[in-house]
Short mmCIF file of C-alpha atoms and ligand atoms in Angstrom, two decimals:
data_model
loop_
_atom_site.label_atom_id
_atom_site.label_comp_id
_atom_site.label_asym_id
_atom_site.label_seq_id
_atom_site.Cartn_x
_atom_site.Cartn_y
_atom_site.Cartn_z
CA UNK I 17 20.46 -23.48 -100.17
CA UNK I 18 23.70 -24.71 -102.17
CA UNK I 19 25.57 -23.30 -104.70
CA UNK I 20 27.40 -26.30 -105.82
CA UNK I 21 27.54 -29.80 -105.31
CA UNK I 22 29.56 -32.21 -105.63
CA UNK I 23 28.66 -35.87 -106.46
CA UNK I 24 30.34 -38.51 -105.41
CA UNK I 25 29.28 -41.60 -107.78
CA UNK I 26 29.26 -42.33 -111.38
CA UNK I 27 26.51 -43.71 -113.95
CA UNK I 28 22.54 -43.44 -113.39
CA UNK I 29 22.56 -42.07 -110.26
CA UNK I 30 25.21 -39.40 -110.99
CA UNK I 31 22.70 -37.95 -113.41
CA UNK I 32 19.89 -38.75 -111.13
CA UNK I 33 21.74 -36.36 -109.18
CA UNK I 34 22.85 -33.83 -111.72
CA UNK I 35 19.09 -33.46 -113.30
CA UNK I 36 17.76 -32.78 -109.70
CA UNK I 37 20.62 -30.04 -109.12
CA UNK I 38 19.92 -28.25 -112.74
CA UNK I 39 16.31 -27.63 -111.47
CA UNK I 40 17.23 -26.16 -108.14
CA UNK I 41 19.80 -23.98 -109.87
CA UNK I 42 22.36 -25.83 -108.24
CA UNK I 43 25.90 -26.14 -110.20
CA UNK I 44 27.43 -30.03 -109.93
CA UNK I 45 30.80 -31.24 -109.90
CA UNK I 46 31.69 -34.73 -110.71
CA UNK I 47 34.09 -36.72 -109.77
CA UNK I 48 35.08 -39.97 -112.00
CA UNK I 49 38.04 -42.92 -112.68
CA UNK I 50 40.17 -43.28 -115.95
CA UNK I 51 37.53 -45.49 -116.95
CA UNK I 52 34.46 -42.87 -117.16
CA UNK I 53 36.32 -40.45 -118.68
CA UNK I 54 33.95 -40.40 -121.86
CA UNK I 55 30.76 -40.95 -119.07
CA UNK I 56 27.60 -39.69 -119.40
CA UNK I 57 27.53 -37.61 -116.36
CA UNK I 58 31.13 -36.31 -117.11
CA UNK I 59 29.72 -34.46 -120.05
CA UNK I 60 26.37 -33.49 -118.75
CA UNK I 61 27.80 -31.93 -115.02
CA UNK I 62 28.75 -28.30 -114.93
CA UNK I 63 32.84 -29.33 -113.72
CA UNK I 64 34.40 -33.00 -113.66
CA UNK I 65 37.45 -34.08 -111.81
CA UNK I 66 39.45 -37.29 -112.42
CA UNK I 67 40.37 -38.49 -109.14
CA UNK I 68 42.38 -41.91 -110.22
CA UNK I 69 42.51 -45.34 -112.10
CA UNK I 70 39.30 -47.52 -112.75
CA UNK I 71 39.34 -49.97 -109.27
CA UNK I 72 36.96 -48.39 -106.72
CA UNK I 73 39.75 -48.31 -103.89
CA UNK I 74 41.70 -45.77 -106.27
CA UNK I 75 38.69 -43.81 -107.55
CA UNK I 76 35.06 -44.12 -105.71
CA UNK I 77 36.41 -45.70 -102.80
CA UNK I 78 39.32 -42.73 -102.55
CA UNK I 79 38.82 -40.90 -99.51
CA UNK I 80 40.78 -38.14 -99.97
CA UNK I 81 40.97 -37.89 -103.71
CA UNK I 82 37.05 -36.88 -103.41
CA UNK I 83 37.84 -34.59 -100.59
CA UNK I 84 40.27 -32.47 -102.76
CA UNK I 85 38.67 -32.22 -105.76
CA UNK I 86 35.96 -30.93 -103.12
CA UNK I 87 37.92 -28.33 -102.03
CA UNK I 88 39.26 -27.43 -105.36
CA UNK I 89 36.73 -26.72 -106.47
CA UNK I 90 35.16 -25.00 -103.50
CA UNK I 91 31.51 -26.84 -103.04
CA UNK I 92 29.33 -26.54 -100.07
CA UNK I 93 28.10 -30.30 -100.13
CA UNK I 94 28.93 -33.91 -101.22
CA UNK I 95 25.93 -35.74 -102.35
CA UNK I 96 27.07 -39.62 -102.53
CA UNK I 97 24.38 -41.20 -103.89
CA UNK I 98 24.18 -45.25 -103.22
CA UNK I 99 26.82 -47.60 -103.00
CA UNK I 100 30.55 -46.61 -103.03
CA UNK I 101 30.56 -44.40 -99.50
CA UNK I 102 27.09 -43.43 -99.05
CA UNK I 103 26.88 -45.66 -95.95
CA UNK I 104 30.31 -44.71 -94.86
CA UNK I 105 29.78 -42.72 -91.63
CA UNK I 106 33.36 -42.41 -91.52
CA UNK I 107 33.19 -40.18 -94.73
CA UNK I 108 30.48 -38.17 -93.94
CA UNK I 109 32.28 -37.25 -90.94
CA UNK I 110 35.56 -35.95 -92.98
CA UNK I 111 33.22 -34.08 -95.62
CA UNK I 112 31.79 -32.33 -92.21
CA UNK I 113 35.07 -31.36 -90.57
CA UNK I 114 36.51 -30.09 -93.85
CA UNK I 115 33.07 -28.04 -93.91
CA UNK I 116 31.38 -29.35 -96.63
CA UNK I 117 28.03 -30.69 -96.54
CA UNK I 118 27.09 -34.75 -96.66
CA UNK I 119 23.63 -34.94 -98.31
CA UNK I 120 22.32 -37.78 -96.05
CA UNK I 121 21.60 -38.51 -91.96
CA UNK I 122 23.87 -37.24 -89.36
CA UNK I 123 27.05 -39.97 -89.53
CA UNK I 124 25.92 -41.48 -86.03
CA UNK I 125 22.29 -42.77 -87.90
CA UNK I 126 25.05 -44.39 -90.30
CA UNK I 127 27.29 -45.74 -88.11
CA UNK I 128 23.91 -46.95 -85.62
CA UNK I 129 22.36 -48.29 -88.92
CA UNK I 130 25.41 -50.02 -90.43
CA UNK I 131 25.33 -52.05 -87.71
CA UNK I 132 22.18 -54.92 -88.43
CA UNK I 133 22.10 -56.31 -85.12
CA UNK I 134 21.76 -53.25 -83.22
CA UNK I 135 19.09 -51.67 -85.57
CA UNK I 136 17.09 -54.20 -84.97
CA UNK I 137 17.34 -54.04 -81.21
CA UNK I 138 16.62 -50.25 -81.51
CA UNK I 139 13.65 -50.69 -83.90
CA UNK I 140 11.94 -53.40 -81.61
CA UNK I 141 13.01 -50.81 -78.43
CA UNK I 142 10.70 -48.49 -80.52
CA UNK I 143 8.14 -50.68 -81.01
CA UNK I 144 8.15 -52.61 -84.30
CA UNK I 145 8.37 -55.79 -84.37
CA UNK I 146 11.45 -58.17 -85.53
CA UNK I 147 12.10 -62.01 -86.45
CA UNK I 148 13.32 -63.76 -83.59
CA UNK I 149 17.71 -63.42 -83.38
CA UNK I 150 20.73 -63.26 -82.07
CA UNK I 151 22.98 -60.18 -81.11
CA UNK I 152 26.00 -60.25 -82.71
CA UNK I 153 28.10 -64.08 -82.24
CA UNK I 154 31.49 -63.95 -81.68
CA UNK I 155 33.01 -67.25 -81.16
CA UNK I 156 30.73 -70.36 -82.09
CA UNK I 157 29.29 -72.06 -79.41
CA UNK I 158 26.70 -70.71 -77.43
CA UNK I 159 24.95 -70.14 -80.38
CA UNK I 160 23.46 -73.73 -81.33
CA UNK I 161 21.77 -73.47 -78.15
CA UNK I 162 20.16 -69.66 -79.16
CA UNK I 163 19.29 -71.54 -82.52
CA UNK I 164 17.44 -74.27 -81.53
CA UNK I 165 15.41 -71.63 -79.00
CA UNK I 166 14.84 -69.91 -82.36
CA UNK I 167 13.44 -72.97 -84.55
CA UNK I 168 15.41 -74.14 -87.72
CA UNK I 169 15.36 -73.09 -90.10
CA UNK I 170 18.10 -69.97 -89.77
CA UNK I 171 19.68 -67.73 -91.54
CA UNK I 172 23.67 -66.03 -90.57
CA UNK I 173 23.62 -62.76 -91.55
CA UNK I 174 26.35 -59.81 -91.49
CA UNK I 175 26.23 -57.42 -89.12
CA UNK I 176 28.44 -55.15 -91.48
CA UNK I 177 26.14 -56.66 -94.39
CA UNK I 178 24.43 -55.41 -97.66
CA UNK I 179 23.75 -56.80 -101.24
CA UNK I 180 22.84 -59.81 -100.14
CA UNK I 181 26.55 -60.41 -99.49
CA UNK I 182 27.15 -62.48 -96.31
CA UNK I 183 24.25 -64.52 -95.40
CA UNK I 184 23.75 -68.28 -95.56
CA UNK I 185 20.26 -70.56 -94.78
CA UNK I 186 20.97 -73.49 -92.19
CA UNK I 187 18.38 -76.01 -92.42
CA UNK I 188 20.28 -78.60 -90.62
CA UNK I 189 21.61 -78.27 -86.77
CA UNK I 190 24.58 -80.19 -87.77
CA UNK I 191 25.60 -77.57 -90.84
CA UNK I 192 25.40 -74.90 -88.10
CA UNK I 193 28.57 -74.04 -87.36
CA UNK I 194 30.80 -74.79 -90.13
CA UNK I 195 28.10 -72.17 -91.68
CA UNK I 196 28.67 -69.45 -89.47
CA UNK I 197 32.36 -70.13 -89.77
CA UNK I 198 31.76 -69.56 -92.99
CA UNK I 199 29.90 -66.67 -93.11
CA UNK I 200 32.42 -64.68 -90.47
CA UNK I 201 34.94 -65.59 -93.62
CA UNK I 202 32.40 -63.67 -96.15
CA UNK I 203 31.34 -61.33 -94.03
CA UNK I 204 34.42 -60.54 -93.06
CA UNK I 205 36.37 -60.53 -96.65
CA UNK I 206 33.30 -58.28 -98.29
CA UNK I 207 32.93 -55.74 -94.90
CA UNK I 208 35.97 -55.72 -93.74
CA UNK I 209 33.63 -56.59 -89.74
CA UNK I 210 33.58 -60.74 -90.13
CA UNK I 211 30.32 -59.96 -87.17
CA UNK I 212 27.31 -62.09 -87.95
CA UNK I 213 23.93 -62.53 -85.97
CA UNK I 214 21.20 -65.77 -86.51
CA UNK I 215 17.71 -64.99 -87.58
CA UNK I 216 14.79 -67.26 -88.03
CA UNK I 217 14.23 -67.38 -91.64
CA UNK I 218 10.82 -66.88 -93.21
CA UNK I 219 9.73 -69.64 -96.07
CA UNK I 220 9.07 -67.49 -98.81
CA UNK I 221 7.95 -64.42 -97.57
CA UNK I 222 7.27 -61.14 -99.50
CA UNK I 223 9.70 -57.57 -99.06
CA UNK I 224 8.30 -54.59 -98.38
CA UNK I 225 10.10 -51.48 -97.56
CA UNK I 226 9.07 -47.96 -96.62
CA UNK I 227 10.13 -44.96 -97.55
CA UNK I 228 10.41 -42.33 -95.11
CA UNK I 229 11.69 -38.15 -95.38
CA UNK I 230 12.80 -36.38 -91.98
CA UNK I 231 14.02 -32.96 -91.64
CA UNK I 232 16.14 -30.46 -89.53
CA UNK I 233 13.08 -29.78 -88.03
CA UNK I 234 12.06 -32.80 -86.67
CA UNK I 235 9.50 -33.46 -89.29
CA UNK I 236 9.07 -37.33 -90.48
CA UNK I 237 7.19 -37.83 -93.13
CA UNK I 238 5.95 -41.13 -94.71
CA UNK I 239 5.83 -41.89 -98.35
CA UNK I 240 4.51 -45.65 -97.88
CA UNK I 241 6.05 -49.05 -99.05
CA UNK I 242 7.47 -50.48 -101.94
CA UNK I 243 7.42 -54.41 -102.95
CA UNK I 244 11.16 -56.06 -103.75
CA UNK I 245 10.15 -59.25 -104.05
CA UNK I 246 11.48 -60.24 -107.09
CA UNK I 247 15.30 -60.87 -106.34
CA UNK I 248 18.64 -62.89 -107.66
CA UNK I 249 20.64 -64.21 -104.99
CA UNK I 250 18.72 -62.29 -101.82
CA UNK I 251 19.01 -58.91 -104.97
CA UNK I 252 16.63 -56.63 -106.13
CA UNK I 253 15.63 -57.25 -109.67
CA UNK I 254 12.15 -56.04 -109.83
CA UNK I 255 10.10 -53.12 -107.52
CA UNK I 256 6.84 -51.80 -107.07
CA UNK I 257 4.81 -49.34 -105.07
CA UNK I 258 2.11 -50.24 -103.95
CA UNK I 259 2.40 -53.52 -102.97
CA UNK I 260 -0.57 -55.33 -103.66
CA UNK I 261 0.08 -56.99 -100.35
CA UNK I 262 -0.79 -53.94 -98.05
CA UNK I 263 -3.94 -52.55 -97.97
CA UNK I 264 -4.55 -49.05 -96.65
CA UNK I 265 -4.76 -49.67 -93.19
CA UNK I 266 -1.70 -51.08 -92.76
CA UNK I 267 0.02 -48.75 -94.72
CA UNK I 268 -1.02 -45.96 -92.64
CA UNK I 269 -0.94 -48.25 -88.85
CA UNK I 270 3.45 -49.13 -90.17
CA UNK I 271 4.49 -46.01 -91.81
CA UNK I 272 3.35 -44.16 -88.55
CA UNK I 273 4.93 -46.44 -86.80
CA UNK I 274 7.79 -45.54 -88.67
CA UNK I 275 7.91 -42.38 -89.28
CA UNK I 276 7.79 -41.80 -85.59
CA UNK I 277 10.83 -44.21 -84.59
CA UNK I 278 12.78 -42.08 -87.03
CA UNK I 279 12.25 -39.14 -85.28
CA UNK I 280 12.47 -40.25 -81.96
CA UNK I 281 16.07 -41.65 -83.35
CA UNK I 282 16.99 -38.06 -84.33
CA UNK I 283 17.25 -39.24 -88.22
CA UNK I 284 17.68 -36.58 -90.76
CA UNK I 285 17.35 -36.94 -94.61
CA UNK I 286 15.69 -39.79 -96.79
CA UNK I 287 15.84 -43.75 -95.07
CA UNK I 288 14.32 -46.98 -96.12
CA UNK I 289 13.55 -49.69 -93.05
CA UNK I 290 13.18 -53.09 -94.81
CA UNK I 291 10.85 -56.00 -93.47
CA UNK I 292 9.91 -59.06 -94.51
CA UNK I 293 6.26 -59.80 -94.48
CA UNK I 294 4.58 -63.04 -93.41
CA UNK I 295 1.75 -65.04 -95.69
CA UNK I 296 -0.44 -63.97 -92.72
CA UNK I 297 0.77 -60.53 -93.47
CA UNK I 298 2.91 -59.54 -90.06
CA UNK I 299 5.31 -56.96 -91.03
CA UNK I 300 9.14 -57.65 -89.25
CA UNK I 301 11.89 -55.36 -90.05
CA UNK I 302 15.22 -56.35 -90.86
CA UNK I 303 17.70 -53.01 -91.96
CA UNK I 304 17.44 -49.71 -92.19
CA UNK I 305 19.64 -48.11 -95.45
CA UNK I 306 20.49 -44.48 -94.84
CA UNK I 307 20.72 -43.47 -98.59
CA UNK I 308 18.91 -42.64 -101.20
CA UNK I 309 17.91 -46.48 -103.05
CA UNK I 310 18.20 -47.38 -106.73
CA UNK I 311 13.81 -48.14 -106.89
CA UNK I 312 13.41 -44.49 -105.29
CA UNK I 313 11.59 -43.68 -109.11
CA UNK I 314 8.63 -46.03 -108.02
CA UNK I 315 7.81 -44.13 -104.70
CA UNK I 316 8.24 -40.34 -106.69
CA UNK I 317 5.86 -41.89 -109.49
CA UNK I 318 2.84 -42.77 -106.73
CA UNK I 319 3.67 -39.94 -104.36
CA UNK I 320 4.44 -36.89 -107.33
CA UNK I 321 7.32 -36.30 -104.36
CA UNK I 322 10.56 -35.76 -106.26
CA UNK I 323 12.87 -37.61 -103.38
CA UNK I 324 16.44 -36.52 -104.74
CA UNK I 325 15.25 -32.85 -105.09
CA UNK I 326 13.42 -32.73 -101.41
CA UNK I 327 16.74 -34.82 -99.71
CA UNK I 328 18.99 -32.25 -101.36
CA UNK I 329 16.71 -29.25 -99.85
CA UNK I 330 16.14 -31.13 -96.48
CA UNK I 331 20.32 -31.09 -96.18
CA UNK I 332 20.31 -28.15 -97.04
CA UNK I 333 18.38 -27.31 -93.98
CA UNK I 334 15.26 -26.11 -95.35
CA UNK I 335 11.92 -27.52 -93.78
CA UNK I 336 9.75 -30.12 -95.74
CA UNK I 337 6.98 -28.56 -97.89
CA UNK I 338 4.91 -31.30 -97.55
CA UNK I 339 3.04 -32.67 -93.73
CA UNK I 340 1.89 -36.12 -93.91
CA UNK I 341 -1.91 -35.09 -94.41
CA UNK I 342 -0.81 -34.27 -98.19
CA UNK I 343 0.53 -37.29 -99.24
CA UNK I 344 -1.91 -38.98 -101.61
CA UNK I 345 -0.87 -42.23 -103.48
CA UNK I 346 -1.97 -42.42 -107.24
CA UNK I 347 -2.08 -45.35 -109.64
CA UNK I 348 0.86 -47.47 -109.74
CA UNK I 349 4.30 -47.79 -110.42
CA UNK I 350 7.10 -50.81 -111.48
CA UNK I 351 10.56 -50.31 -111.96
CA UNK I 352 12.64 -53.13 -114.11
CA UNK I 353 16.43 -52.88 -113.06
CA UNK I 354 17.95 -53.79 -117.06
CA UNK I 355 21.54 -54.95 -115.79
CA UNK I 356 24.69 -56.25 -118.19
CA UNK I 357 24.25 -59.49 -117.10
CA UNK I 358 23.48 -63.36 -118.51
CA UNK I 359 19.33 -63.48 -117.74
CA UNK I 360 20.22 -67.25 -116.69
CA UNK I 361 23.04 -67.43 -114.83
CA UNK I 362 23.47 -63.98 -113.92
CA UNK I 363 27.23 -63.48 -114.73
CA UNK I 364 28.28 -59.66 -115.59
CA UNK I 365 28.21 -59.07 -119.37
CA UNK I 366 30.96 -56.59 -119.73
CA UNK I 367 31.68 -55.22 -123.11
CA UNK I 368 31.07 -52.29 -125.72
CA UNK I 369 26.86 -51.11 -125.74
CA UNK I 370 26.90 -51.23 -130.01
CA UNK I 371 23.19 -49.86 -130.18
CA UNK I 372 20.88 -48.55 -127.11
CA UNK I 373 17.79 -47.53 -127.91
CA UNK I 374 15.30 -46.63 -124.98
CA UNK I 375 11.98 -46.79 -124.72
CA UNK I 376 9.34 -43.73 -124.52
CA UNK I 377 4.95 -43.43 -124.91
CA UNK I 378 3.16 -42.65 -122.21
CA UNK I 379 4.23 -43.28 -119.01
CA UNK I 380 7.71 -44.84 -119.30
CA UNK I 381 10.72 -43.36 -117.48
CA UNK I 382 14.12 -44.33 -117.99
CA UNK I 383 16.84 -43.70 -115.70
CA UNK I 384 20.06 -44.82 -116.93
CA UNK I 385 23.65 -42.84 -118.06
CA UNK I 386 23.89 -45.39 -121.35
CA UNK I 387 24.28 -44.64 -124.69
CA UNK I 388 25.46 -46.95 -128.03
CA UNK I 389 29.68 -46.95 -127.84
CA UNK I 390 29.87 -46.40 -124.53
CA UNK I 391 32.23 -49.80 -122.54
CA UNK I 392 30.66 -51.55 -120.06
CA UNK I 393 33.22 -51.85 -117.85
CA UNK I 394 34.18 -54.92 -115.22
CA UNK I 395 35.25 -52.93 -112.20
CA UNK I 396 31.56 -51.97 -111.66
CA UNK I 397 28.03 -52.71 -110.95
CA UNK I 398 26.23 -54.26 -114.30
CA UNK I 399 23.12 -52.13 -113.88
CA UNK I 400 23.09 -50.27 -116.82
CA UNK I 401 19.03 -49.31 -116.98
CA UNK I 402 16.04 -48.82 -114.84
CA UNK I 403 12.48 -48.93 -116.86
CA UNK I 404 9.96 -47.39 -114.86
CA UNK I 405 6.20 -47.94 -116.13
CA UNK I 406 3.47 -45.44 -114.48
CA UNK I 407 0.05 -46.49 -115.05
CA UNK I 408 -3.39 -45.41 -113.35
CA UNK I 409 -3.37 -49.28 -111.78
CA UNK I 410 -1.37 -51.75 -112.15
CA UNK I 411 -2.81 -53.58 -115.19
CA UNK I 412 -2.28 -50.25 -117.39
CA UNK I 413 1.75 -50.45 -115.71
CA UNK I 414 1.96 -53.85 -116.54
CA UNK I 415 0.58 -53.51 -120.18
CA UNK I 416 3.39 -49.99 -120.48
CA UNK I 417 6.41 -52.09 -119.11
CA UNK I 418 5.91 -55.22 -121.15
CA UNK I 419 5.82 -52.63 -124.31
CA UNK I 420 8.55 -50.88 -122.75
CA UNK I 421 10.60 -54.35 -122.77
CA UNK I 422 10.15 -55.22 -125.93
CA UNK I 423 10.45 -52.20 -127.68
CA UNK I 424 14.05 -51.60 -125.80
CA UNK I 425 17.15 -52.16 -128.21
CA UNK I 426 19.96 -52.91 -125.89
CA UNK I 427 23.17 -54.55 -128.23
CA UNK I 428 26.46 -55.14 -127.40
CA UNK I 429 26.31 -56.80 -124.15
CA UNK I 430 23.61 -59.31 -122.09
CA UNK I 431 20.90 -58.04 -120.48
CA UNK I 432 18.26 -58.69 -118.46
CA UNK I 433 15.41 -57.69 -120.49
CA UNK I 434 14.49 -61.06 -121.63
CA UNK I 435 14.15 -62.12 -117.81
CA UNK I 436 12.02 -59.55 -117.14
CA UNK I 437 10.11 -60.06 -120.56
CA UNK I 438 9.10 -63.58 -118.70
CA UNK I 439 8.31 -62.16 -115.43
CA UNK I 440 5.68 -59.59 -117.26
CA UNK I 441 4.04 -62.15 -118.49
CA UNK I 442 4.10 -64.54 -115.54
CA UNK I 443 0.47 -65.85 -114.05
CA UNK I 444 2.01 -65.43 -110.64
CA UNK I 445 3.21 -61.87 -111.21
CA UNK I 446 -0.56 -60.94 -112.73
CA UNK I 447 -2.03 -62.38 -110.43
CA UNK I 448 0.38 -60.27 -107.44
CA UNK I 449 1.60 -63.95 -105.63
CA UNK I 450 4.88 -62.61 -105.19
CA UNK I 451 7.62 -63.71 -102.93
CA UNK I 452 11.12 -63.33 -102.42
CA UNK I 453 11.44 -66.94 -103.96
CA UNK I 454 9.33 -66.12 -107.30
CA UNK I 455 12.57 -66.38 -109.58
CA UNK I 456 13.29 -70.02 -108.12
CA UNK I 457 9.82 -70.90 -108.27
CA UNK I 458 8.97 -69.97 -112.29
CA UNK I 459 12.61 -70.78 -113.49
CA UNK I 460 12.43 -74.54 -111.75
P1 ADP M 504 21.21 -57.14 -97.53
O1 ADP M 504 21.50 -55.85 -96.41
O2 ADP M 504 22.60 -57.46 -98.15
O3 ADP M 504 20.18 -56.83 -98.58
P2 ADP M 504 18.62 -57.51 -96.16
O4 ADP M 504 18.91 -58.20 -94.60
O5 ADP M 504 18.41 -56.35 -96.67
O6 ADP M 504 20.47 -58.12 -96.65
O7 ADP M 504 18.39 -59.15 -97.03
C1 ADP M 504 17.88 -59.13 -98.19
C2 ADP M 504 17.18 -60.44 -98.99
O8 ADP M 504 17.38 -61.49 -98.48
C3 ADP M 504 15.93 -60.07 -98.23
O9 ADP M 504 15.15 -58.88 -99.15
C4 ADP M 504 15.48 -61.49 -98.26
O10 ADP M 504 14.93 -62.05 -99.75
C5 ADP M 504 16.16 -62.45 -97.88
N1 ADP M 504 16.01 -62.63 -96.23
C6 ADP M 504 16.79 -61.79 -95.22
N2 ADP M 504 16.44 -62.02 -93.80
C7 ADP M 504 15.84 -63.42 -94.24
C8 ADP M 504 14.63 -63.85 -93.72
N3 ADP M 504 15.50 -63.79 -92.15
N4 ADP M 504 14.00 -64.96 -93.71
C9 ADP M 504 13.97 -65.00 -94.80
N5 ADP M 504 14.89 -63.93 -96.18
C10 ADP M 504 15.41 -63.10 -95.47
#
């Protein structure tokens, strides 16, 4: 087992990894930017190393500074969390070259899944359905014919995409070439790589994703699905497990397929395969995320498995302590992302938190690094807490989440709490009528 792990991240996920390491008896080092000097992870980790000024490029994306911190503190492994360097194959390669274990999949898997057009292709070869679509597009001529064959509406997506950026829906063929050009410019700015591809656009789908974990011996287990249909600007806001739309038969059948596919590819570590589900119940593979995800706690709650601990254990070469037949899904879990932003416009609301009282009581878990007096910096993601409500069934989970939202106090910044209160009381939500256009519909 590792003796000491460096956490190359901040905020709630840095705290989450610290907690897992404490349970495993592993020492922790966090790296931090000047803006995070007074943060909770800095206070809670065994050691902390400042790696630069607030801007990401000078701190949390500063590979030489992070590797130097790892060498100085003599760690065995680096946990990248999510975002920042978590899906940077180059960073994973550098860690390995320096004799430091990267807590994640092999770099070639990160590279493969980081190319969404290629990921579609390899997963299709392994029996997963994908929406009709194109390969990557260079230039702008021949894809007009391809889009015609796919049938409008279509969506243009960045090959290197993430975070809902660089996507454009096109309903009118006359707008295609202009939209492709704009998408390429956006993708170039956001991801360096300007390549895009075109896919059939599904109206009102559900976003359903499957969690997998694979050890070095090739034991691959799926932990069922999460539904993440409640989104704003193609970004998740509320997630739950299980999905009311997925039957036990569908879970078993698709779960088996995804576990086989990742084992066949030689994948290791935790990972998530994202699908869109159409109203007829067909699943289409969209992409695979090669990291621990923000919404992992809902799966932890219904399976009883600590995903971060397991992720660290398999990175250390341990075999999974469970088999597929050991996995049982019990109860229901919902997660609300509490962001420091305006609940109507989603514009970030940086500032100082003047009061912070997290809710408690039966079935409530709060993953956060926030506290009163903390300054929410404009430099980083606006998520300040994850509110997680578990119950024996969906009705109780909803009741507990409503109670938790109503008793949570965050002052000094605007938050998404009022929006979640509205969602949790909407009949479409309570009756499980969800789709990725849910928020537009209820706000219309
Ligand atoms: P990212 O990696 O940027 O998060 P994804 O490919 O995971 O992008 O897609 C994010 C969201 O965008 C999906 O959950 C869905 O709401 C929407 N989306 C993506 N592709 C399609 C599609 N073909 N049809 C309809 N919606 C889509």
